[in-house]
Coordinates of C-alpha atoms and ligand atoms in Angstrom, one line a residue:
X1 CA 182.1 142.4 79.0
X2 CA 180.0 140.0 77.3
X3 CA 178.0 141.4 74.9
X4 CA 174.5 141.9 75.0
X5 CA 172.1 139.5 72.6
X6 CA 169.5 141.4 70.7
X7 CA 166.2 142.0 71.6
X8 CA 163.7 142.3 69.6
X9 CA 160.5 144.6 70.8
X10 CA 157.0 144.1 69.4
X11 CA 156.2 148.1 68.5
X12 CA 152.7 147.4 69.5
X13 CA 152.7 145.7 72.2
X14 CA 156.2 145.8 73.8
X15 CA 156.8 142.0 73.8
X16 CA 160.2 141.3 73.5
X17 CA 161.5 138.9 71.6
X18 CA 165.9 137.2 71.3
X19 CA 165.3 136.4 67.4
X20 CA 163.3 138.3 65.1
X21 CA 159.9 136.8 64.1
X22 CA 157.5 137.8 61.3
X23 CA 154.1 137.4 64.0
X24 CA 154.0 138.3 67.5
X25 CA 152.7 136.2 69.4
X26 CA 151.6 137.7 72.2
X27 CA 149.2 140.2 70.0
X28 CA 149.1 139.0 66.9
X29 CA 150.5 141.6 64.6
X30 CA 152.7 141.0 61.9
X31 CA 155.9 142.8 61.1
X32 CA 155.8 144.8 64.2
X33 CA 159.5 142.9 66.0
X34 CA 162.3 146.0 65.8
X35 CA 165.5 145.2 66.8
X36 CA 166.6 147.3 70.1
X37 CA 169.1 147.0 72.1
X38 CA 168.7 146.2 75.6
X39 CA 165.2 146.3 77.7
X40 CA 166.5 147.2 80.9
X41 CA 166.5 151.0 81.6
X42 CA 169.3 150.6 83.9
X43 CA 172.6 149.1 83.4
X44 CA 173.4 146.0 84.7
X45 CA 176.5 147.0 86.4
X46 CA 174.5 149.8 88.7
X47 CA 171.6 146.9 89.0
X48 CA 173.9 144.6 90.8
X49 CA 175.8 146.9 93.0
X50 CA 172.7 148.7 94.6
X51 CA 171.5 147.2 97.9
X52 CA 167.7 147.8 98.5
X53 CA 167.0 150.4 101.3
X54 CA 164.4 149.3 103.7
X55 CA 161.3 151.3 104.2
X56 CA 158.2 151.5 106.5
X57 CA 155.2 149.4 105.6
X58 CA 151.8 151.4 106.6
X59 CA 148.4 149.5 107.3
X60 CA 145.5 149.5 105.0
X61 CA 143.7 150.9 107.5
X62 CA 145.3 154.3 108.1
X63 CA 144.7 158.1 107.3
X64 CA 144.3 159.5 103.7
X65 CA 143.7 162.9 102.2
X66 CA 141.1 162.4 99.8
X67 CA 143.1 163.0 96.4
X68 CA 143.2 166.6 96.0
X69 CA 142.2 167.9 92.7
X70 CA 142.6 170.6 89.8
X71 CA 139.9 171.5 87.6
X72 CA 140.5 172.6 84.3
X73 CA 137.7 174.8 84.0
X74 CA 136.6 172.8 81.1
X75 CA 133.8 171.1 82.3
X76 CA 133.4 168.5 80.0
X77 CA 136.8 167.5 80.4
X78 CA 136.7 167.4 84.4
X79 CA 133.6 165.1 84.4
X80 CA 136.0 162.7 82.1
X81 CA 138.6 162.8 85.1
X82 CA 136.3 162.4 87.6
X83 CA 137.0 165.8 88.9
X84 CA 139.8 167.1 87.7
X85 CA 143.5 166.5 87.3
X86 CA 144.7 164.3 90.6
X87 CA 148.0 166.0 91.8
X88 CA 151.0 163.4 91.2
X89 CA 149.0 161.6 88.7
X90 CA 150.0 161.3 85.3
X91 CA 147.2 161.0 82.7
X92 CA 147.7 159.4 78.9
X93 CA 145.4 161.0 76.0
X94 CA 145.4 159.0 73.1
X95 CA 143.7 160.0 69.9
X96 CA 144.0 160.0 66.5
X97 CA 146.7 162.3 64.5
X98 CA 144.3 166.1 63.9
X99 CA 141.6 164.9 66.3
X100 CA 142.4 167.9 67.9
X101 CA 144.7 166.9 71.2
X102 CA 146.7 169.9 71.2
X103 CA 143.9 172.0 71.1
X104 CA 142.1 170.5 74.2
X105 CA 145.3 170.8 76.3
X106 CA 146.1 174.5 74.9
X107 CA 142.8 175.0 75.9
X108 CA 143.4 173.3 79.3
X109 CA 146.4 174.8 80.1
X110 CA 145.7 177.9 79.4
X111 CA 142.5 178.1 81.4
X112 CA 144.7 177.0 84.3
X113 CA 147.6 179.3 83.5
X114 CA 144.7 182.2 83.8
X115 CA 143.6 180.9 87.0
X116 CA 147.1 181.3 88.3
X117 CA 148.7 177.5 88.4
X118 CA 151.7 177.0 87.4
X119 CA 151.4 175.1 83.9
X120 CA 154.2 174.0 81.4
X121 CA 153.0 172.6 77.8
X122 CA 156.3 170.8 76.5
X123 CA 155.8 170.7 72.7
X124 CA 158.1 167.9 71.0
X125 CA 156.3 167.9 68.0
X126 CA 155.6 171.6 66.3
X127 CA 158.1 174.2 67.0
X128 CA 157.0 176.9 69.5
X129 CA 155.9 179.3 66.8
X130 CA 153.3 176.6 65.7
X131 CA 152.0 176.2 69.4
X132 CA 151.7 180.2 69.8
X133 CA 150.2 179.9 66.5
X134 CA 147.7 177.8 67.6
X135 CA 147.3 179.8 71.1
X136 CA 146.5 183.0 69.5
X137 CA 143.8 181.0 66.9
X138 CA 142.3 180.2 70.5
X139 CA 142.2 183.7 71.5
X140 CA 144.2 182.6 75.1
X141 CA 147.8 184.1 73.5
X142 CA 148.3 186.3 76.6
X143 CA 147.6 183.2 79.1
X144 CA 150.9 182.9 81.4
X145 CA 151.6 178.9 80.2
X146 CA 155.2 178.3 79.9
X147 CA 156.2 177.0 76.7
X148 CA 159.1 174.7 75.3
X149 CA 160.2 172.6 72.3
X150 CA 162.1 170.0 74.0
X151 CA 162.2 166.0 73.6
X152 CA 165.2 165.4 76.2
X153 CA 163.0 163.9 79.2
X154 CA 166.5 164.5 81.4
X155 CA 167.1 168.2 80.7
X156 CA 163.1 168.3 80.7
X157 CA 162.9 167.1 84.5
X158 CA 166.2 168.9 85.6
X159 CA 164.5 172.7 84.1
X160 CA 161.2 171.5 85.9
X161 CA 163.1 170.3 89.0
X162 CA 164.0 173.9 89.6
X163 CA 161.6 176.9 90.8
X164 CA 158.3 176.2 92.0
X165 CA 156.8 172.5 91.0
X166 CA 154.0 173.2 88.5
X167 CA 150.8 172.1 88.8
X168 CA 149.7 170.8 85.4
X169 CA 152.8 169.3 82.9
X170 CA 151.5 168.9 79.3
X171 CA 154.2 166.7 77.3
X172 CA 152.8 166.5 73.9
X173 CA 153.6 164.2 72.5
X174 CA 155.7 160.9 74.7
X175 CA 156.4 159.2 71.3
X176 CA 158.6 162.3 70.2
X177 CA 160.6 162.0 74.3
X178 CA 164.0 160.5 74.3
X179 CA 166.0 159.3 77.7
X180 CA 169.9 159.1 77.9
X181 CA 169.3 155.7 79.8
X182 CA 168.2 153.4 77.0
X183 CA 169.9 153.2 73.7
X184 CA 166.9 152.8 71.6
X185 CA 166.1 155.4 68.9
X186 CA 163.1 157.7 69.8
X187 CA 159.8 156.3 69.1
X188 CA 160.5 153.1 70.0
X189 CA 158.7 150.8 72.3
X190 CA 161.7 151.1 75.0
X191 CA 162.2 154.7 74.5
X192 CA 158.6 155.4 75.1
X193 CA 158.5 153.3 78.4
X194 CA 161.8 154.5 79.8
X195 CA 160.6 158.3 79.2
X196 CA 157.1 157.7 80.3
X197 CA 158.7 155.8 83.7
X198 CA 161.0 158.8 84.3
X199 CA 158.0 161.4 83.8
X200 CA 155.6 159.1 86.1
X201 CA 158.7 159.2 88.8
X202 CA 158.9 162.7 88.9
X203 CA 155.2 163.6 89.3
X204 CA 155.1 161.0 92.5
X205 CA 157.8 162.4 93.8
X206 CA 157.0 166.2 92.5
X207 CA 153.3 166.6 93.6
X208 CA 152.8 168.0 89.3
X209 CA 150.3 166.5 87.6
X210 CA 151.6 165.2 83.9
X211 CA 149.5 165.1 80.9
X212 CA 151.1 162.4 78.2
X213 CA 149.8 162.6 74.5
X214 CA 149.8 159.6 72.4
X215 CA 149.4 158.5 69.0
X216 CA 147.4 155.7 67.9
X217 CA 148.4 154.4 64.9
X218 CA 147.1 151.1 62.6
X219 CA 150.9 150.3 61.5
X220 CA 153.3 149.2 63.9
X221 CA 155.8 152.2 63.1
X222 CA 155.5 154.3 65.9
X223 CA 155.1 152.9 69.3
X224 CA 151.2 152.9 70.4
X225 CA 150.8 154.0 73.4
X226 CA 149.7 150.6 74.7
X227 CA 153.1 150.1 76.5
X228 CA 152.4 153.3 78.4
X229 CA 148.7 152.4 79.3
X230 CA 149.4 150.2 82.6
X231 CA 151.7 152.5 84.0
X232 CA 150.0 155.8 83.9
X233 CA 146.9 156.8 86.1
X234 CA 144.5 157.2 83.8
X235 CA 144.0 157.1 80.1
X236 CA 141.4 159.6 78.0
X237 CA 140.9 158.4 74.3
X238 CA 139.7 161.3 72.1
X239 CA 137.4 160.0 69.5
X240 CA 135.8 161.3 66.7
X241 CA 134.5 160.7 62.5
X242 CA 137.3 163.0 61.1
X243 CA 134.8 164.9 59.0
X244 CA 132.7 165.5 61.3
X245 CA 133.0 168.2 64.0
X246 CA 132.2 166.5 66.9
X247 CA 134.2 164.9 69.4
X248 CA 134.3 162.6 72.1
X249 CA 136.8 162.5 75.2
X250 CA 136.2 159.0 76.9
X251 CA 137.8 157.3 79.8
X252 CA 139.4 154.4 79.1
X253 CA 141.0 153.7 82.5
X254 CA 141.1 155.8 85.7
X255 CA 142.4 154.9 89.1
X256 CA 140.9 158.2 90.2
X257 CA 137.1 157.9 89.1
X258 CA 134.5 156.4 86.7
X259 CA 135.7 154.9 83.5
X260 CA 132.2 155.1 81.2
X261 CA 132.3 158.4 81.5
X262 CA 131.8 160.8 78.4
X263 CA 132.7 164.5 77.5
X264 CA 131.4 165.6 74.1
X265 CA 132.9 168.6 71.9
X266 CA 132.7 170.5 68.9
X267 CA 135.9 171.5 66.6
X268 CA 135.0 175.0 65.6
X269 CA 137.3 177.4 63.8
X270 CA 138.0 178.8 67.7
X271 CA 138.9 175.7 68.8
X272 CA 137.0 173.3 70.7
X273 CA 133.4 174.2 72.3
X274 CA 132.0 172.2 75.1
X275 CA 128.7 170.7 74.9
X276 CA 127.0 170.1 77.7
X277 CA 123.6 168.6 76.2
X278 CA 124.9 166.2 73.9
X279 CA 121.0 164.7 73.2
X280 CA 120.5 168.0 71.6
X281 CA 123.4 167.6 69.1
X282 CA 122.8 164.5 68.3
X283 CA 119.4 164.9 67.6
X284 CA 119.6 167.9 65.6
X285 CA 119.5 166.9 62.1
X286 CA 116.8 164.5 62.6
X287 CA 115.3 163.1 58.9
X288 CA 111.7 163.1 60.2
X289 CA 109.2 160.7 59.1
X290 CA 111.8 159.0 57.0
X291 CA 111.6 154.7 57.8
X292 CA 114.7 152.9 59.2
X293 CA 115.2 155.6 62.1
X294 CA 114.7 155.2 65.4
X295 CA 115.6 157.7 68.5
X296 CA 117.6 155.5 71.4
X297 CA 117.7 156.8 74.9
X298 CA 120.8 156.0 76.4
X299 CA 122.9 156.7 79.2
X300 CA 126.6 157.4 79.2
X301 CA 128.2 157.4 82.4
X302 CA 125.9 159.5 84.4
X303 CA 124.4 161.3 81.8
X304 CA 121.7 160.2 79.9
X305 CA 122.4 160.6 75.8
X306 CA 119.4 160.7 73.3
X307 CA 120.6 159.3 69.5
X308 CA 119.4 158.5 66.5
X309 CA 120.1 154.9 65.2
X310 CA 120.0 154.4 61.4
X311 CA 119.2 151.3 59.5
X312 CA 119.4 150.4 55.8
X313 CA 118.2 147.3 54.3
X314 CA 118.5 146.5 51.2
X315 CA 118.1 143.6 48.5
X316 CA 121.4 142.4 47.8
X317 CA 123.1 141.2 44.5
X318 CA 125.5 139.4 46.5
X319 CA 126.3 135.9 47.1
X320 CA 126.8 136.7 51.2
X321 CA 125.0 139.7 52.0
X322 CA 126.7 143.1 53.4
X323 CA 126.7 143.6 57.1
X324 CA 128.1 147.2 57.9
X325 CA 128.0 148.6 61.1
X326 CA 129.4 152.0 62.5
X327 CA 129.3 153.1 65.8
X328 CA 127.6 149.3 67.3
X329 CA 129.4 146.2 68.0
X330 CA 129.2 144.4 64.3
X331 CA 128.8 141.3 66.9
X332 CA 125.8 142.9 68.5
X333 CA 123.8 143.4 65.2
X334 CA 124.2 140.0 64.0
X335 CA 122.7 138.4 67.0
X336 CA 119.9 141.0 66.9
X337 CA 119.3 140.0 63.2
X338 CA 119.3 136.4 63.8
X339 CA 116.0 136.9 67.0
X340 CA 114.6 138.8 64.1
X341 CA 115.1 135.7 61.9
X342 CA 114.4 133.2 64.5
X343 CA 111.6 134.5 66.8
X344 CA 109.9 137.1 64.0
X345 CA 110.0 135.3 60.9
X346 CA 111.8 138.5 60.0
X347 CA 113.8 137.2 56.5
X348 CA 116.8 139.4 56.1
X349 CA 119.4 136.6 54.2
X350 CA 118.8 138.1 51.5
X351 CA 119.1 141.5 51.8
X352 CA 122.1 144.0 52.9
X353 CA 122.3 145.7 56.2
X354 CA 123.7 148.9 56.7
X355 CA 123.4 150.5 60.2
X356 CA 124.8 153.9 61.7
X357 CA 124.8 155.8 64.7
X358 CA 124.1 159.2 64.3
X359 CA 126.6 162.0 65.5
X360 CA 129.7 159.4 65.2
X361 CA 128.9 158.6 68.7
X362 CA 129.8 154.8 69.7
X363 CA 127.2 152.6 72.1
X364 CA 128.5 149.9 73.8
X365 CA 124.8 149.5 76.0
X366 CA 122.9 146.3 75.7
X367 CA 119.9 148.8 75.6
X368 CA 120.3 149.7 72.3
X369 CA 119.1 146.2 71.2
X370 CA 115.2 147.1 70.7
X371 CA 115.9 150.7 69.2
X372 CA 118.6 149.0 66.8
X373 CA 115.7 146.2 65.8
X374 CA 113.0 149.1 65.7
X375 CA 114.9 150.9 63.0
X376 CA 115.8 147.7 61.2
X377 CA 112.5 146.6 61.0
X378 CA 111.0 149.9 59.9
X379 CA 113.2 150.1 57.1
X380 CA 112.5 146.5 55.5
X381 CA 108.9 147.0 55.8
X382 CA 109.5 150.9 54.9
X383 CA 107.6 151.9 57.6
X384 CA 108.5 155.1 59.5
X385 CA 108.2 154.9 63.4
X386 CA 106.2 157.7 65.5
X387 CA 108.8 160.9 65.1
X388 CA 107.4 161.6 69.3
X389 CA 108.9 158.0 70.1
X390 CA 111.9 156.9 71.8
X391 CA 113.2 153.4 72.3
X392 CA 115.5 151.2 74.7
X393 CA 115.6 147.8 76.0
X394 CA 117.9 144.4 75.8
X395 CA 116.7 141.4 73.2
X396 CA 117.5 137.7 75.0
X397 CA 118.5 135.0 72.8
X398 CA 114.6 133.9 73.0
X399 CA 113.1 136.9 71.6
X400 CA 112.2 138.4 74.8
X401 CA 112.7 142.0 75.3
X402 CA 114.7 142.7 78.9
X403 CA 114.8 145.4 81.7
X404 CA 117.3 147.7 81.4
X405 CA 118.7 150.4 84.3
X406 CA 118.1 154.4 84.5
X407 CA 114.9 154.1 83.4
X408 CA 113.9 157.1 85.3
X409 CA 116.7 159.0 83.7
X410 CA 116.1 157.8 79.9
X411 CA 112.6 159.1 80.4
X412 CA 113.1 162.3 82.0
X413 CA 115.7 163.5 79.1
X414 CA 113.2 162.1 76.4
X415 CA 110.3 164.2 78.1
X416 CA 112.6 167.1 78.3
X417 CA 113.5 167.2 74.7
X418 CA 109.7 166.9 73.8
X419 CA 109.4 163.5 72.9
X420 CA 105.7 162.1 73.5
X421 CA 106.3 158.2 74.4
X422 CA 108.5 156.0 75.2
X423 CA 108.8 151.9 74.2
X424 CA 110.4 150.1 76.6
X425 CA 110.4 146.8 78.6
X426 CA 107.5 145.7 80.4
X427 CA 109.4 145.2 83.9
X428 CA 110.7 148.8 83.4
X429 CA 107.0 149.9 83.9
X430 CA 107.4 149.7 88.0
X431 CA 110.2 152.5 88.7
X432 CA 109.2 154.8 85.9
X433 CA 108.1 158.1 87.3
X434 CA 104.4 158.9 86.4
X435 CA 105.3 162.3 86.5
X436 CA 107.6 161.9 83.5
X437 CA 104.7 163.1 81.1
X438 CA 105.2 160.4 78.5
X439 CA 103.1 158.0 77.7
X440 CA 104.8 154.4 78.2
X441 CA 104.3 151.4 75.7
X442 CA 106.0 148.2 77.1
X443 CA 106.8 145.1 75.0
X444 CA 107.6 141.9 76.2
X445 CA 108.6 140.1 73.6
X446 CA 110.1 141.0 70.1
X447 CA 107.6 139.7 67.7
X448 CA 104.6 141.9 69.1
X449 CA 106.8 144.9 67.9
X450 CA 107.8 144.1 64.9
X451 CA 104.0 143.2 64.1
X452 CA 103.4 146.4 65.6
X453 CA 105.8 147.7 62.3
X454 CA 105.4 146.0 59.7
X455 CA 101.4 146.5 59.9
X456 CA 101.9 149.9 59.6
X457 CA 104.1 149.7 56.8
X458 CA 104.2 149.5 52.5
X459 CA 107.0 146.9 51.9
X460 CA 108.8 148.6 49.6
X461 CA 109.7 145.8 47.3
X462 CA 106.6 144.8 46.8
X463 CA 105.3 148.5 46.3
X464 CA 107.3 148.7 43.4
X465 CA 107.1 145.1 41.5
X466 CA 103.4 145.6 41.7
X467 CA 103.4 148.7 39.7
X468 CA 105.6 147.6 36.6
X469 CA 103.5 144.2 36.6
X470 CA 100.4 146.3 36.6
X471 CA 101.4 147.9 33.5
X472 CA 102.8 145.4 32.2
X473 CA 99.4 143.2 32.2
X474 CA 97.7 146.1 30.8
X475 CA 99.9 146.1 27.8
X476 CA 99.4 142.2 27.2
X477 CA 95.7 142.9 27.4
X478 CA 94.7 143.2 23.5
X479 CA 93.7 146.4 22.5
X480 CA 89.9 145.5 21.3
X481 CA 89.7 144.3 25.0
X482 CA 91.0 147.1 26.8
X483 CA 88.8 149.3 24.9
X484 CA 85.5 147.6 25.9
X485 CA 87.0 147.1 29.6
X486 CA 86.6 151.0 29.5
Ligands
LIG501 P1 145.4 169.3 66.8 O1 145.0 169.7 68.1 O2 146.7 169.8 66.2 O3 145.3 167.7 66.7 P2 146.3 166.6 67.4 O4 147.1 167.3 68.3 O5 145.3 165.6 67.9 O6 147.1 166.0 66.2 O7 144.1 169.7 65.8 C1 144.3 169.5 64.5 C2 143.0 169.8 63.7 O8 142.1 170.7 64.4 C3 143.4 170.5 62.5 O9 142.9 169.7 61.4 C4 142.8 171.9 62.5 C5 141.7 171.7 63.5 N1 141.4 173.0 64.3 C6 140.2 173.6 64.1 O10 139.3 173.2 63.4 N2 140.0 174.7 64.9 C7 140.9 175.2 65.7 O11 140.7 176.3 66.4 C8 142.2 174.6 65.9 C9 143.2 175.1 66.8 C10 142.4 173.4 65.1
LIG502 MG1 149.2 167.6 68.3

């Protein structure tokens, strides 16, 4: 038998490759090429022998069951799915090492377990001591989950294969899953694939639905879950600052329902708590009155989502000023800037710009453009907006400020949360509700805002070089002068 050439797999993207190279190519990572031997989860030798079976092609037209779901009895988490868990599907949940994975899925499964599903949590990563451990920190110790520390996806799928077919699989995590059929050492990009296409096999052909965790990591070590992405169902990503306590559980992909979709959390010391009015969180340690703040009213998904943006500018001693951004496309905020420059006579080359959603929440809306200006402005001229206001609209290229959709919605969760008006677009003015007891203040174009602003504001520079130059005038003045000045 000839033997096989080496292949070399890309560990972040699955790219393989016959020599070893320092780049891939197809993402762009460097030192990421492993050697592994052979890609193919079968053996040639079966590959060739088997002749294909033939099989009945349907027409698109035909009956279907609408996908029949499981609910978690985590809401939060079933608005993420669209519903719940899709029987046969297989789900990913990527996340961050400590984001707290584990703990949403003990939650999960347990919740099930108690409403009398059949639900397995395979554990290949903490022994079972650890996961009870964990369980009994959660308070759900006595939920009937059945547990296992096992990595073997063959022995896993033969022990599953038998009894009744659960209803909700938890394999925490697929990096740490292994498959007799490929020679590759666990964790690597053809390990993962083979045990995540053995897993996906058996819940088509099962009916279980399978929850895969998976690590994201920066360093091509450890296979990201990237490979895995196309061929599951669905994938979640839990996000979240790591010292903060909240978290967010966002769809990614989802054959089965909406992808912008957001469930919010809080890590407690009893696990994690659901939050079902995330404006409220997010709002909750407003700095009133302070300039560079501005309150956003966005939507995620279906839900409309009240935050606080925060701006910082700052003179800078730099060559090229600082542009930081968390939580905003870094993309997003330089075009904004440069309308501000352009359109607004709005100088900001020479100063820093630091800018922060609140609550470690990320925005990917257009409509964040006016709020994100409004609190940029405010803090160059050091001008604090109305604490009752709330802002949303998208800046053009030209300056002008642009409809955005859900206004209704935006309005109705600002009134409910007590704010007292609202800036938006001028064309939004037509399907707002009258009844949504705010009072509206459109703006059609950038510069009328920020003039708006800045009148209202003490530049701050110039607050303070005034003083010292006062004094220091004072001091030049000779003292038989100042004497008959008084
Ligand atoms: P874990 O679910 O193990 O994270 P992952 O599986 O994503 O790696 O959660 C780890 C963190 O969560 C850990 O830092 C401790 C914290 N935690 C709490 O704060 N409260 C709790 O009730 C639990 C179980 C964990
Ligand atoms: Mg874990």
């Amino acid at each position: 038998m000839a033997k096989a050439s080496p292949t070399f797999v890309c560990q972040n993207c699955g790219a393989s490759y016959n020599r070893w190279q320092g780049k891939c190519e197809a993402c762009g990572e460097w030192n990421t090429l492993v050697e592994e031997a052979g890609d193919s989860a079968v053996p040639v030798s079966i590959r060739a022998k088997r002749r294909g079976r033939t099989f009945k092609l349907e027409s698109l037209a035909g009956k279907t069951q609408d996908a029949p779901r499981l609910t978690s009895g985590i809401a939060e988490l079933d608005r993420v799915t669209g519903g719940g868990f899709v029987r046969g599907s297989v789900l990913l949940v990527g996340g961050d090492p400590g984001i707290g994975k584990s703990t949403l899925l003990t939650q999960a499964t347990s919740l099930m377990a108690k409403a009398g599903h059949r639900t397995v949590y395979i554990s290949g990563e903490e022994a079972i001591a650890q996961v009870r451990l964990r369980a009994e920190r959660l308070g759900l110790a006595s939920a009937p989950v059945e547990l296992a520390a096992e990595t073997s996806v063959e022995d896993i799928i033969a022990t599953l294969s038998e009894g009744a077919v659960p209803r909700l699989i938890v394999i925490d995590s697929i990096q740490t899953m292994w498959t007799d059929t490929v020679e590759s050492a666990p964790g690597t990009v053809t390990q993962v694939r083979a045990s995540a296409q053995a897993l996906i096999r058996f819940a088509k052909k099962s009916g279980a639905a399978i929850i895969l965790v998976g690590h994201v990591t920066k360093d091509g070590q450890i296979a990201g879950p990237r490979v895995v992405e196309h061929m599951v169902d669905a994938v979640l990503s839990f996000e979240g600052e790591g010292s903060q306590q909240f978290r967010i559980l966002r769809s990614v992909k989802n054959r089965f329902g909406p992808t912008d979709e957001i469930g919010v959390f809080e890590m407690t010391g009893l696990g994690l708590r659901e939050v079902s009015n995330p404006s409220e969180l997010f709002l909750s340690e407003r700095d009133l009155g302070s300039p560079g703040t501005a309150v956003f009213a966005g939507i995620e998904g279906t839900r409309p989502v009240l935050v606080e943006l925060q701006a910082l500018v700052a003179p800078t001693t730099l060559g090229t000023p600082r542009r930081a951004v968390v939580g905003w496309d870094s993309a997003r905020l330089s075009m904004v800037l440069a309308v501000l420059e352009a359109h607004c006579g709005v100088k900001l080359s020479g100063y820093d710009v630091y800018f922060n959603v609140a609550g470690g929440l990320r925005i990917n809306e257009p409509a964040a453009d006016l709020a994100a200006a409004a609190a940029l402005v405010s803090s160059l001229a050091n001008s604090p907006l109305p604490t009752d206001a709330v802002y949303f609209g998208e800046i053009s290229l030209s300056g002008a400020v642009r409809p955005v959709a859900q206004t209704p919605a935006r309005l109705k969760e600002a009134a409910k949360l007590g704010f007292g008006r609202a800036i938006l677009p001028e064309t939004a003015r037509g399907d707002a509700p009258s009844d949504a007891g705010l009072s509206l203040q459109t703006v059609g174009g950038l510069t009328s805002l920020v003039a708006d602003i800045a009148a209202r504001g003490t530049p701050r520079a110039a607050a303070r070089k005034r003083e010292p130059a006062d004094r220091a005038e004072k001091n030049a003045t000779p003292a038989r002068f100042r004497q008959r000045e008084s």
